[in-house]
């Protein structure tokens, strides 16, 4: 485990050369990648969401592509399409792959795309393949979609339905940097420009091995039961929650906790991992009722309450 | 990892032994307390075996279900979560579990068995047991029976009885009327327990068991016996004719009455 911890420390240090702060976001994106899952990143503009994902893909030596979602974006703009190509005097249809054919996809402002386009992307996320016409194309592995969305400017957007949001393992909330961090950001980017090209730290093979190891991290029976109880409690807490999390959340919380344990250099899942991962796992999977909204509660407040109720 | 399996098994065995010892000590104390109480109220102390055995069985059942690994984790916070994780996944084998097991084996060596034995508590229990033993021995050797509890118990039992007799008995105890068939339970069933007194001298009467000696040699087959019929002779009174002949008719009535009275007087 020490080897992996050192590797993540190196990854974090290298990211720190480009990104100031946002440690939690970087950690959670790494967890999603380790779990071979997708993540939804929510935050205000200018919080280094896109830059973080781009830097991470550089550090992992993975193919990166970015899709800027707009209401007029078509599914074929993402998946790719057949184009007529002339070859040896003959014209034939040749498949032109879209930006989805990469390892890390940054779907910027996913809620601005139409549901039809969102569905095309979500299908690729789920099946790890794309069907265009009669042909099915397997996507190159590893394949992750890191989608971002803006909590403001909801006009003209198509918010992800809960069923589709459920397919993202984590919903990562990006907060504002602290005063000291912002000062560093200003010094770094408002002064003389120093181009820094991140060096790859994690190869594809290492990443596959890491994904394999993640699923092998042992968990104590009582900790596992607690994680499941936390998820099921969201279904029983009728006074504040209208719809609770699905069993996919139970799978997610255990898997993400395993990944976090490796990140922290532990060979076992701790209750601390469960508590930390409950927020990004559950926050997009529970819908608060009117009473909770009337009290001005957020999903994070309710999750905190659930965690306090089911102590480890 | 076999080594870790042995370690977990050893932890379980060691803690089970400690638990058994502790429960055994508690059972001994319970046995002695009940024994003492029974001795004081005049019952056989051997009855205390029953509640003690029940206590032992129940406590062993409860304690054996306790998670031993959690007990170790409580004593050694450095092993918290790790030991139970490894114990729960002892049947699995992969590089992460192996690493966890390796880490733990190194740390388990620092776990001392003595840390689970509460010496103060155990010493107190042993001292209590010895003290109780002494008290019982003293009471037994001096035949001290401070509380005569039998009548009280009987009275309570009779008081709880729903039959009519119990009420009469209660009446008896309170000095009320007693029926012909009633027996007082306050004293001995054979009456006064005091020895018989002859004059000023006190005599002790001992009632021995009745002996039935049977001579086996004298046992023979039953012989038929013949019986003769003997009836008593009939008695006839013939005096009437004798005195009627020579007595004048006017006096015969007088004579008859005379004999009649004579006969009645003889009866």
Coordinates of C-alpha atoms in Angstrom, one line a residue, chain A residues 115 118 122 158-166:
Chain A
X115 CA -31.6 15.1 -23.3
X118 CA -27.0 13.5 -22.9
X122 CA -24.7 8.3 -20.9
X158 CA -31.7 20.4 -19.2
X159 CA -31.0 19.2 -15.7
X160 CA -30.0 15.5 -15.6
X161 CA -32.9 13.3 -14.5
X162 CA -32.2 11.5 -11.3
X163 CA -32.1 8.1 -13.1
X164 CA -29.3 9.4 -15.3
X165 CA -27.5 11.2 -12.5
X166 CA -27.5 7.9 -10.6

